[in-house]
Amino acid sequence: MKTAKVLSTAALTIVFSTLATLPAMAAEQPVSPKAEQSIQNSLPNVAILATGGTIASKGAGALALTDYGVGAGQKPVGVQQLVDAVPEIQKFANISGEQVFNIGSSKLSTQDWLKLAKRVNELLKSPSVDGIVITHGTDTLEETAYFLNLVTKSNKPVVLVASMRPATALSADGPLNLVNAVALAASKAAKNKGVMVVMNDQISPAFGVTKTNSTNVATFKCPDTGYMGYMQNNVPYFVSSPTKKHTVNTEFDISKLDALPRVEVNYVVLGSDGKLVDAMVKNGAKGIINAGVGHANMPNDVNKSLAEAVKQGVVVVAGSRVGSGMITPLNKFTKEGYVTAMMHNPQKARILLMLALTKTQDPKEIQRMFNEY
Ligand code: ASP
């Protein structure tokens, strides 16, 4: 089976080959120099940071829709091949590419986040980068998007993109998603919008987006916020802007961090007791997100263990496994010293709590952050 079509294009070759001959710029500094820009055109410059995922995966044939990638014995696709396969992106921007990782997004770590975020901030400081596209797996895409939304120090567009089908699949969704991502990152309208996800022609805010289906291409939904806009013929049409604080307006600074505090998620089901919570505390958790039922409800034994965790200095956030809706600070939570998750799902609450704990352990301050971000 033929894999993703690889076509070299003049413009891309110029950027990559110039980099190869510029001693001052390391291989991981693919930003087009100013002179390069004038050689090419007046298009914006978009850096593509590739991290892996299905968009960079191949299967054994056109109908290998769910069995593909490293697990199916197939090598991942590198950034150059990914970019070369979709020459249409060069209609929208001068492209440079960089391989940050090449793994499934379920294998990424919080250390990887720090590395990626530092690189994003470094690139965005350069006047010769107008926007960034990050190719990523869909499994944890909403988490990386929200993390970057809180720690990116620029109002230039940062767009995460992925695919549900591998590059070799019949009706692969990666190529058009990538074109839309580049067009969005290159667009002036996408400035000041926080970190965005573009998939299936829909533009989602990092705060609101979540993966809702394990295989369908229409997997990304925004249950509480709705989509922020739509791509039509590769042009972004925005219908709203994020109201939560993001990027340049956050108080989080990861530039000097080399680790994030340990925050666990406790998933509550009928009949849960507090033993998992006890084990989390014993294993050094600095924070716990309780993914309770309904409006953050939980069995009494779970509540007992969480209240004990608070006494031991662990910050507890009362959240919900429901997937949408708001958890507000009712007396039953505040009397135990719990923060409430507001509109953050458990995986996003974990990110905000990790960053909050780099600043403070005061539940009132942390509740303020859960209200604002
Ligand atoms: N396994 C993939 C990942 O890296 C799934 C995907 O990208 O759709 O998350």
mmCIF file of C-alpha atoms and ligand atoms in Angstrom:
data_model
loop_
_atom_site.group_PDB
_atom_site.id
_atom_site.type_symbol
_atom_site.label_atom_id
_atom_site.label_comp_id
_atom_site.label_asym_id
_atom_site.label_seq_id
_atom_site.Cartn_x
_atom_site.Cartn_y
_atom_site.Cartn_z
ATOM 1 C CA MET A 1 0.000 0.000 0.000
ATOM 2 C CA LYS A 2 1.264 3.426 -0.899
ATOM 3 C CA THR A 3 1.840 5.682 2.069
ATOM 4 C CA ALA A 4 1.113 9.402 2.264
ATOM 5 C CA LYS A 5 2.158 11.049 -0.982
ATOM 6 C CA VAL A 6 5.528 12.728 -0.672
ATOM 7 C CA LEU A 7 6.074 15.714 -2.932
ATOM 8 C CA SER A 8 9.010 18.070 -2.559
ATOM 9 C CA THR A 9 8.246 21.690 -3.075
ATOM 10 C CA ALA A 10 10.580 24.508 -3.861
ATOM 11 C CA ALA A 11 9.619 26.808 -1.019
ATOM 12 C CA LEU A 12 9.947 24.185 1.667
ATOM 13 C CA THR A 13 13.227 22.984 0.250
ATOM 14 C CA ILE A 14 14.599 26.526 0.454
ATOM 15 C CA VAL A 15 13.798 26.808 4.142
ATOM 16 C CA PHE A 16 15.111 23.394 5.077
ATOM 17 C CA SER A 17 18.248 23.545 2.949
ATOM 18 C CA THR A 18 19.104 27.070 4.059
ATOM 19 C CA LEU A 19 18.931 25.877 7.622
ATOM 20 C CA ALA A 20 21.283 23.080 6.867
ATOM 21 C CA THR A 21 23.899 25.573 5.654
ATOM 22 C CA LEU A 22 23.512 28.141 8.416
ATOM 23 C CA PRO A 23 25.994 27.263 11.155
ATOM 24 C CA ALA A 24 24.496 29.748 13.629
ATOM 25 C CA MET A 25 21.128 28.008 13.492
ATOM 26 C CA ALA A 26 20.989 24.526 14.922
ATOM 27 C CA ALA A 27 18.844 21.878 13.252
ATOM 28 C CA GLU A 28 16.109 22.578 15.773
ATOM 29 C CA GLN A 29 16.071 26.272 14.818
ATOM 30 C CA PRO A 30 14.086 26.089 11.608
ATOM 31 C CA VAL A 31 12.838 29.659 11.652
ATOM 32 C CA SER A 32 13.105 31.207 8.203
ATOM 33 C CA PRO A 33 15.629 34.034 8.247
ATOM 34 C CA LYS A 34 14.401 37.440 7.108
ATOM 35 C CA ALA A 35 16.300 37.239 3.814
ATOM 36 C CA GLU A 36 14.572 33.977 3.111
ATOM 37 C CA GLN A 37 11.215 35.640 3.502
ATOM 38 C CA SER A 38 11.927 38.190 0.835
ATOM 39 C CA ILE A 39 13.199 35.483 -1.518
ATOM 40 C CA GLN A 40 9.894 33.702 -1.134
ATOM 41 C CA ASN A 41 6.944 36.058 -0.727
ATOM 42 C CA SER A 42 5.068 38.094 1.781
ATOM 43 C CA LEU A 43 3.196 35.145 3.264
ATOM 44 C CA PRO A 44 3.253 34.723 7.041
ATOM 45 C CA ASN A 45 5.779 32.288 8.530
ATOM 46 C CA VAL A 46 4.337 29.280 10.295
ATOM 47 C CA ALA A 47 6.442 26.791 12.231
ATOM 48 C CA ILE A 48 5.109 23.246 12.388
ATOM 49 C CA LEU A 49 6.156 21.347 15.508
ATOM 50 C CA ALA A 50 5.488 17.642 15.062
ATOM 51 C CA THR A 51 4.974 15.430 18.086
ATOM 52 C CA GLY A 52 3.523 12.228 16.590
ATOM 53 C CA GLY A 53 0.054 10.713 16.854
ATOM 54 C CA THR A 54 -2.195 9.199 14.216
ATOM 55 C CA ILE A 55 -1.582 12.105 11.847
ATOM 56 C CA ALA A 56 2.004 10.817 11.668
ATOM 57 C CA SER A 57 1.045 7.145 11.482
ATOM 58 C CA LYS A 58 0.691 4.576 8.731
ATOM 59 C CA GLY A 59 -1.357 1.416 8.554
ATOM 60 C CA ALA A 60 -0.936 -1.784 6.577
ATOM 61 C CA GLY A 61 -3.594 -0.750 4.037
ATOM 62 C CA ALA A 62 -6.367 1.675 3.156
ATOM 63 C CA LEU A 63 -8.804 -0.092 5.444
ATOM 64 C CA ALA A 64 -6.483 -0.286 8.454
ATOM 65 C CA LEU A 65 -8.483 2.374 10.289
ATOM 66 C CA THR A 66 -7.849 1.535 13.921
ATOM 67 C CA ASP A 67 -4.870 -0.833 13.737
ATOM 68 C CA TYR A 68 -1.896 1.267 12.681
ATOM 69 C CA GLY A 69 1.262 2.926 13.909
ATOM 70 C CA VAL A 70 4.047 1.506 16.012
ATOM 71 C CA GLY A 71 1.696 -1.007 17.680
ATOM 72 C CA ALA A 72 0.930 -2.442 14.235
ATOM 73 C CA GLY A 73 4.620 -2.618 13.304
ATOM 74 C CA GLN A 74 4.605 0.565 11.170
ATOM 75 C CA LYS A 75 7.232 3.296 11.431
ATOM 76 C CA PRO A 76 5.971 6.808 12.224
ATOM 77 C CA VAL A 77 6.072 9.540 9.573
ATOM 78 C CA GLY A 78 8.596 12.340 10.158
ATOM 79 C CA VAL A 79 7.845 16.049 9.972
ATOM 80 C CA GLN A 80 9.445 16.538 6.553
ATOM 81 C CA GLN A 81 7.322 13.769 5.044
ATOM 82 C CA LEU A 82 4.240 15.062 6.838
ATOM 83 C CA VAL A 83 4.718 18.537 5.408
ATOM 84 C CA ASP A 84 5.813 17.403 1.938
ATOM 85 C CA ALA A 85 2.680 15.293 1.635
ATOM 86 C CA VAL A 86 0.457 18.382 1.715
ATOM 87 C CA PRO A 87 1.992 20.991 -0.641
ATOM 88 C CA GLU A 88 -1.260 22.996 -0.435
ATOM 89 C CA ILE A 89 -0.155 24.402 2.931
ATOM 90 C CA GLN A 90 2.328 26.613 1.148
ATOM 91 C CA LYS A 91 -0.481 28.637 -0.328
ATOM 92 C CA PHE A 92 -1.039 30.011 3.157
ATOM 93 C CA ALA A 93 2.398 30.344 4.740
ATOM 94 C CA ASN A 94 6.121 29.858 4.497
ATOM 95 C CA ILE A 95 6.590 26.644 6.399
ATOM 96 C CA SER A 96 9.375 25.442 8.625
ATOM 97 C CA GLY A 97 9.223 22.099 10.347
ATOM 98 C CA GLU A 98 10.634 20.625 13.508
ATOM 99 C CA GLN A 99 10.358 17.171 15.042
ATOM 100 C CA VAL A 100 9.897 17.664 18.788
ATOM 101 C CA PHE A 101 8.768 14.086 19.536
ATOM 102 C CA ASN A 102 7.352 11.317 17.397
ATOM 103 C CA ILE A 103 5.172 9.283 19.738
ATOM 104 C CA GLY A 104 1.537 8.547 20.489
ATOM 105 C CA SER A 105 0.057 11.215 22.707
ATOM 106 C CA SER A 106 -0.790 8.673 25.420
ATOM 107 C CA LYS A 107 2.984 8.268 25.878
ATOM 108 C CA LEU A 108 3.750 11.967 26.434
ATOM 109 C CA SER A 109 4.847 13.095 29.885
ATOM 110 C CA THR A 110 4.602 16.351 31.799
ATOM 111 C CA GLN A 111 8.363 16.728 31.165
ATOM 112 C CA ASP A 112 7.545 16.631 27.464
ATOM 113 C CA TRP A 113 5.023 19.420 28.029
ATOM 114 C CA LEU A 114 7.674 21.598 29.593
ATOM 115 C CA LYS A 115 10.037 20.954 26.702
ATOM 116 C CA LEU A 116 7.335 21.693 24.127
ATOM 117 C CA ALA A 117 6.071 24.821 25.883
ATOM 118 C CA LYS A 118 9.585 26.250 26.232
ATOM 119 C CA ARG A 119 10.185 25.683 22.529
ATOM 120 C CA VAL A 120 6.854 27.273 21.601
ATOM 121 C CA ASN A 121 7.676 30.353 23.679
ATOM 122 C CA GLU A 122 11.160 30.555 22.197
ATOM 123 C CA LEU A 123 9.840 30.390 18.630
ATOM 124 C CA LEU A 124 7.052 32.891 19.253
ATOM 125 C CA LYS A 125 9.548 35.445 20.528
ATOM 126 C CA SER A 126 11.117 35.499 17.072
ATOM 127 C CA PRO A 127 9.769 38.220 14.766
ATOM 128 C CA SER A 128 10.131 35.743 11.910
ATOM 129 C CA VAL A 129 7.501 33.368 13.356
ATOM 130 C CA ASP A 130 3.895 34.483 12.891
ATOM 131 C CA GLY A 131 2.152 31.382 14.135
ATOM 132 C CA ILE A 132 2.670 27.810 15.286
ATOM 133 C CA VAL A 133 0.999 24.554 14.332
ATOM 134 C CA ILE A 134 1.527 21.553 16.584
ATOM 135 C CA THR A 135 0.698 18.139 15.161
ATOM 136 C CA HIS A 136 -0.303 15.806 17.997
ATOM 137 C CA GLY A 137 -2.209 12.642 18.831
ATOM 138 C CA THR A 138 -5.880 13.096 19.600
ATOM 139 C CA ASP A 139 -5.865 11.080 22.831
ATOM 140 C CA THR A 140 -4.397 13.805 25.041
ATOM 141 C CA LEU A 141 -4.643 16.715 22.608
ATOM 142 C CA GLU A 142 -7.109 18.601 24.791
ATOM 143 C CA GLU A 143 -4.650 18.386 27.699
ATOM 144 C CA THR A 144 -1.634 19.694 25.785
ATOM 145 C CA ALA A 145 -3.811 22.431 24.284
ATOM 146 C CA TYR A 146 -5.013 23.573 27.703
ATOM 147 C CA PHE A 147 -1.525 23.384 29.216
ATOM 148 C CA LEU A 148 -0.142 25.556 26.410
ATOM 149 C CA ASN A 149 -3.131 27.889 26.715
ATOM 150 C CA LEU A 150 -2.014 28.638 30.272
ATOM 151 C CA VAL A 151 1.742 28.942 29.725
ATOM 152 C CA THR A 152 2.277 30.388 26.228
ATOM 153 C CA LYS A 153 3.496 33.970 26.451
ATOM 154 C CA SER A 154 2.371 35.356 23.129
ATOM 155 C CA ASN A 155 -0.801 36.448 21.382
ATOM 156 C CA LYS A 156 0.294 34.906 18.083
ATOM 157 C CA PRO A 157 -1.836 31.963 16.922
ATOM 158 C CA VAL A 158 -0.956 28.521 18.297
ATOM 159 C CA VAL A 159 -2.998 25.747 16.691
ATOM 160 C CA LEU A 160 -3.040 22.068 17.605
ATOM 161 C CA VAL A 161 -4.074 19.637 14.924
ATOM 162 C CA ALA A 162 -4.418 15.881 14.652
ATOM 163 C CA SER A 163 -6.234 13.205 12.737
ATOM 164 C CA MET A 164 -8.393 10.265 13.633
ATOM 165 C CA ARG A 165 -7.338 8.222 10.611
ATOM 166 C CA PRO A 166 -3.771 7.321 9.689
ATOM 167 C CA ALA A 167 -2.110 8.837 6.613
ATOM 168 C CA THR A 168 -2.642 5.607 4.635
ATOM 169 C CA ALA A 169 -6.395 5.338 5.298
ATOM 170 C CA LEU A 170 -9.170 5.746 2.811
ATOM 171 C CA SER A 171 -10.559 9.239 3.510
ATOM 172 C CA ALA A 172 -7.642 10.162 5.765
ATOM 173 C CA ASP A 173 -8.567 13.344 7.641
ATOM 174 C CA GLY A 174 -4.996 14.487 8.398
ATOM 175 C CA PRO A 175 -4.142 16.371 5.166
ATOM 176 C CA LEU A 176 -7.143 18.719 5.174
ATOM 177 C CA ASN A 177 -6.864 19.201 8.927
ATOM 178 C CA LEU A 178 -3.232 20.236 8.412
ATOM 179 C CA VAL A 179 -4.121 22.686 5.639
ATOM 180 C CA ASN A 180 -6.775 24.237 7.890
ATOM 181 C CA ALA A 181 -4.342 24.404 10.801
ATOM 182 C CA VAL A 182 -1.718 26.239 8.746
ATOM 183 C CA ALA A 183 -4.332 28.591 7.262
ATOM 184 C CA LEU A 184 -5.605 29.328 10.767
ATOM 185 C CA ALA A 185 -2.132 29.848 12.258
ATOM 186 C CA ALA A 186 -1.306 32.181 9.370
ATOM 187 C CA SER A 187 -4.447 34.231 9.806
ATOM 188 C CA LYS A 188 -4.537 37.636 11.522
ATOM 189 C CA ALA A 189 -8.048 36.850 12.804
ATOM 190 C CA ALA A 190 -6.602 34.043 14.930
ATOM 191 C CA LYS A 191 -4.475 36.394 17.053
ATOM 192 C CA ASN A 192 -5.441 36.835 20.725
ATOM 193 C CA LYS A 193 -7.679 33.773 20.674
ATOM 194 C CA GLY A 194 -5.631 31.602 23.020
ATOM 195 C CA VAL A 195 -4.487 28.150 21.987
ATOM 196 C CA MET A 196 -6.867 26.539 19.484
ATOM 197 C CA VAL A 197 -7.602 23.078 18.168
ATOM 198 C CA VAL A 198 -8.696 22.645 14.565
ATOM 199 C CA MET A 199 -10.196 19.351 13.454
ATOM 200 C CA ASN A 200 -13.009 18.469 11.082
ATOM 201 C CA ASP A 201 -13.392 22.143 10.002
ATOM 202 C CA GLN A 202 -14.194 23.187 13.582
ATOM 203 C CA ILE A 203 -12.106 25.629 15.636
ATOM 204 C CA SER A 204 -12.206 24.848 19.349
ATOM 205 C CA PRO A 205 -10.874 26.819 22.303
ATOM 206 C CA ALA A 206 -8.353 24.898 24.424
ATOM 207 C CA PHE A 207 -10.475 25.509 27.527
ATOM 208 C CA GLY A 208 -13.678 24.030 26.107
ATOM 209 C CA VAL A 209 -12.573 21.201 23.851
ATOM 210 C CA THR A 210 -12.710 17.508 24.680
ATOM 211 C CA LYS A 211 -12.417 14.196 22.823
ATOM 212 C CA THR A 212 -15.799 12.466 22.895
ATOM 213 C CA ASN A 213 -15.503 9.466 20.597
ATOM 214 C CA SER A 214 -12.732 6.877 20.380
ATOM 215 C CA THR A 215 -12.771 6.530 16.572
ATOM 216 C CA ASN A 216 -15.064 9.033 14.828
ATOM 217 C CA VAL A 217 -13.556 11.978 12.909
ATOM 218 C CA ALA A 218 -16.119 14.278 14.557
ATOM 219 C CA THR A 219 -14.702 13.427 17.974
ATOM 220 C CA PHE A 220 -13.839 16.901 19.281
ATOM 221 C CA LYS A 221 -16.705 18.762 20.926
ATOM 222 C CA CYS A 222 -16.996 21.756 23.214
ATOM 223 C CA PRO A 223 -19.919 20.840 25.477
ATOM 224 C CA ASP A 224 -19.862 23.988 27.636
ATOM 225 C CA THR A 225 -18.423 26.650 25.329
ATOM 226 C CA GLY A 226 -19.403 25.580 21.825
ATOM 227 C CA TYR A 227 -16.977 25.914 18.926
ATOM 228 C CA MET A 228 -15.141 29.186 18.588
ATOM 229 C CA GLY A 229 -15.398 29.134 14.826
ATOM 230 C CA TYR A 230 -15.367 27.181 11.610
ATOM 231 C CA MET A 231 -13.029 26.744 8.648
ATOM 232 C CA GLN A 232 -14.801 27.207 5.332
ATOM 233 C CA ASN A 233 -12.645 26.807 2.225
ATOM 234 C CA ASN A 234 -9.611 27.220 4.521
ATOM 235 C CA VAL A 235 -10.787 30.596 5.836
ATOM 236 C CA PRO A 236 -11.527 30.946 9.562
ATOM 237 C CA TYR A 237 -14.950 32.292 10.522
ATOM 238 C CA PHE A 238 -15.018 33.047 14.236
ATOM 239 C CA VAL A 239 -18.288 33.122 16.137
ATOM 240 C CA SER A 240 -16.851 33.805 19.602
ATOM 241 C CA SER A 241 -13.691 34.560 21.566
ATOM 242 C CA PRO A 242 -12.512 32.943 24.791
ATOM 243 C CA THR A 243 -13.725 34.730 27.920
ATOM 244 C CA LYS A 244 -11.378 32.830 30.252
ATOM 245 C CA LYS A 245 -7.860 34.197 30.818
ATOM 246 C CA HIS A 246 -5.196 32.670 28.598
ATOM 247 C CA THR A 247 -1.641 33.024 27.228
ATOM 248 C CA VAL A 248 -0.269 36.551 27.874
ATOM 249 C CA ASN A 249 -2.843 37.147 30.636
ATOM 250 C CA THR A 250 -1.999 34.208 32.885
ATOM 251 C CA GLU A 251 0.181 34.260 35.991
ATOM 252 C CA PHE A 252 1.989 31.003 35.166
ATOM 253 C CA ASP A 253 5.617 30.927 34.131
ATOM 254 C CA ILE A 254 7.235 27.625 33.239
ATOM 255 C CA SER A 255 10.481 29.089 31.905
ATOM 256 C CA LYS A 256 12.447 28.012 34.976
ATOM 257 C CA LEU A 257 10.532 24.843 35.848
ATOM 258 C CA ASP A 258 11.944 21.396 35.242
ATOM 259 C CA ALA A 259 9.068 19.434 36.820
ATOM 260 C CA LEU A 260 5.418 19.910 37.714
ATOM 261 C CA PRO A 261 3.838 19.011 41.072
ATOM 262 C CA ARG A 262 2.240 15.569 41.273
ATOM 263 C CA VAL A 263 -1.544 15.772 40.936
ATOM 264 C CA GLU A 264 -3.702 12.626 40.770
ATOM 265 C CA VAL A 265 -7.270 12.027 39.596
ATOM 266 C CA ASN A 266 -9.593 9.821 41.655
ATOM 267 C CA TYR A 267 -12.429 8.396 39.521
ATOM 268 C CA VAL A 268 -15.532 7.755 41.654
ATOM 269 C CA VAL A 269 -18.029 4.955 40.949
ATOM 270 C CA LEU A 270 -20.935 3.551 42.948
ATOM 271 C CA GLY A 271 -19.366 1.816 45.937
ATOM 272 C CA SER A 272 -15.945 3.565 45.817
ATOM 273 C CA ASP A 273 -14.135 3.705 49.124
ATOM 274 C CA GLY A 274 -11.251 5.968 50.109
ATOM 275 C CA LYS A 275 -8.406 3.493 49.586
ATOM 276 C CA LEU A 276 -7.234 4.928 46.262
ATOM 277 C CA VAL A 277 -7.187 8.426 47.746
ATOM 278 C CA ASP A 278 -5.162 7.154 50.725
ATOM 279 C CA ALA A 279 -2.678 5.544 48.316
ATOM 280 C CA MET A 280 -2.367 8.782 46.329
ATOM 281 C CA VAL A 281 -1.465 10.701 49.482
ATOM 282 C CA LYS A 282 0.972 7.991 50.562
ATOM 283 C CA ASN A 283 2.646 8.163 47.154
ATOM 284 C CA GLY A 284 3.330 11.873 47.343
ATOM 285 C CA ALA A 285 0.382 13.551 45.636
ATOM 286 C CA LYS A 286 0.422 17.309 46.208
ATOM 287 C CA GLY A 287 -3.043 17.626 44.775
ATOM 288 C CA ILE A 288 -6.030 15.398 44.038
ATOM 289 C CA ILE A 289 -8.822 15.986 41.544
ATOM 290 C CA ASN A 290 -11.830 14.017 42.680
ATOM 291 C CA ALA A 291 -13.845 13.010 39.611
ATOM 292 C CA GLY A 292 -17.069 12.617 41.547
ATOM 293 C CA VAL A 293 -20.545 11.785 40.271
ATOM 294 C CA GLY A 294 -23.121 14.417 39.270
ATOM 295 C CA HIS A 295 -22.399 17.764 40.912
ATOM 296 C CA ALA A 296 -19.160 16.368 42.420
ATOM 297 C CA ASN A 297 -20.921 14.009 44.828
ATOM 298 C CA MET A 298 -19.104 11.054 46.388
ATOM 299 C CA PRO A 299 -19.534 8.220 48.881
ATOM 300 C CA ASN A 300 -18.877 9.108 52.549
ATOM 301 C CA ASP A 301 -15.681 7.031 52.702
ATOM 302 C CA VAL A 302 -14.184 8.923 49.757
ATOM 303 C CA ASN A 303 -15.113 12.204 51.431
ATOM 304 C CA LYS A 304 -13.461 11.040 54.670
ATOM 305 C CA SER A 305 -10.197 10.200 52.903
ATOM 306 C CA LEU A 306 -10.199 13.449 50.921
ATOM 307 C CA ALA A 307 -10.865 15.517 54.052
ATOM 308 C CA GLU A 308 -7.948 13.715 55.719
ATOM 309 C CA ALA A 309 -5.777 14.478 52.665
ATOM 310 C CA VAL A 310 -6.576 18.196 53.061
ATOM 311 C CA LYS A 311 -5.462 18.001 56.725
ATOM 312 C CA GLN A 312 -2.165 16.596 55.490
ATOM 313 C CA GLY A 313 -1.616 19.573 53.166
ATOM 314 C CA VAL A 314 -2.891 18.077 49.916
ATOM 315 C CA VAL A 315 -5.052 20.408 47.799
ATOM 316 C CA VAL A 316 -8.305 18.676 46.834
ATOM 317 C CA VAL A 317 -10.494 19.784 43.934
ATOM 318 C CA ALA A 318 -14.066 18.533 43.858
ATOM 319 C CA GLY A 319 -14.839 17.801 40.227
ATOM 320 C CA SER A 320 -17.110 15.566 38.244
ATOM 321 C CA ARG A 321 -16.777 12.668 35.839
ATOM 322 C CA VAL A 322 -19.912 13.855 33.962
ATOM 323 C CA GLY A 323 -18.013 15.696 31.207
ATOM 324 C CA SER A 324 -19.916 18.973 31.155
ATOM 325 C CA GLY A 325 -21.483 21.448 33.539
ATOM 326 C CA MET A 326 -20.165 23.478 36.444
ATOM 327 C CA ILE A 327 -19.142 22.549 39.981
ATOM 328 C CA THR A 328 -19.638 25.586 42.194
ATOM 329 C CA PRO A 329 -18.293 26.028 45.755
ATOM 330 C CA LEU A 330 -21.202 24.800 47.900
ATOM 331 C CA ASN A 331 -20.829 24.637 51.670
ATOM 332 C CA LYS A 332 -20.492 20.837 51.592
ATOM 333 C CA PHE A 333 -17.222 21.312 49.678
ATOM 334 C CA THR A 334 -15.817 24.452 51.286
ATOM 335 C CA LYS A 335 -16.353 23.162 54.845
ATOM 336 C CA GLU A 336 -13.899 20.350 54.016
ATOM 337 C CA GLY A 337 -11.429 22.818 52.478
ATOM 338 C CA TYR A 338 -12.035 21.649 48.895
ATOM 339 C CA VAL A 339 -11.652 23.828 45.842
ATOM 340 C CA THR A 340 -14.324 23.203 43.178
ATOM 341 C CA ALA A 341 -13.556 22.493 39.532
ATOM 342 C CA MET A 342 -16.010 24.983 37.997
ATOM 343 C CA MET A 343 -16.167 24.056 34.262
ATOM 344 C CA HIS A 344 -12.923 22.056 34.131
ATOM 345 C CA ASN A 345 -13.193 18.376 33.351
ATOM 346 C CA PRO A 346 -10.913 16.227 35.557
ATOM 347 C CA GLN A 347 -8.013 16.093 33.083
ATOM 348 C CA LYS A 348 -8.034 19.883 32.655
ATOM 349 C CA ALA A 349 -8.540 20.489 36.379
ATOM 350 C CA ARG A 350 -5.368 18.458 36.936
ATOM 351 C CA ILE A 351 -3.391 20.761 34.641
ATOM 352 C CA LEU A 352 -4.662 23.926 36.291
ATOM 353 C CA LEU A 353 -3.978 22.519 39.757
ATOM 354 C CA MET A 354 -0.430 21.494 38.775
ATOM 355 C CA LEU A 355 0.263 25.041 37.609
ATOM 356 C CA ALA A 356 -1.575 26.610 40.566
ATOM 357 C CA LEU A 357 0.598 24.601 42.959
ATOM 358 C CA THR A 358 3.709 26.177 41.442
ATOM 359 C CA LYS A 359 2.400 29.475 42.882
ATOM 360 C CA THR A 360 0.436 28.730 46.056
ATOM 361 C CA GLN A 361 -1.244 26.093 48.232
ATOM 362 C CA ASP A 362 -3.972 28.400 49.470
ATOM 363 C CA PRO A 363 -7.361 26.908 48.499
ATOM 364 C CA LYS A 364 -8.959 30.389 48.250
ATOM 365 C CA GLU A 365 -6.319 31.543 45.784
ATOM 366 C CA ILE A 366 -6.621 28.294 43.858
ATOM 367 C CA GLN A 367 -10.415 28.668 43.744
ATOM 368 C CA ARG A 368 -9.881 32.120 42.245
ATOM 369 C CA MET A 369 -7.761 30.505 39.527
ATOM 370 C CA PHE A 370 -10.437 27.893 38.831
ATOM 371 C CA ASN A 371 -12.901 30.756 38.380
ATOM 372 C CA GLU A 372 -10.623 32.790 36.115
ATOM 373 C CA TYR A 373 -8.946 30.245 33.831
HETATM 374 N N1 ASP B 1 -3.000 7.098 19.331
HETATM 375 C C1 ASP B 1 -3.219 8.354 18.838
HETATM 376 C C2 ASP B 1 -2.587 9.396 19.745
HETATM 377 O O1 ASP B 1 -1.421 9.599 19.644
HETATM 378 C C3 ASP B 1 -4.619 8.645 18.562
HETATM 379 C C4 ASP B 1 -4.743 9.744 17.590
HETATM 380 O O2 ASP B 1 -3.834 10.482 17.335
HETATM 381 O O3 ASP B 1 -5.839 9.889 17.029
HETATM 382 O O4 ASP B 1 -3.247 10.022 20.540
#
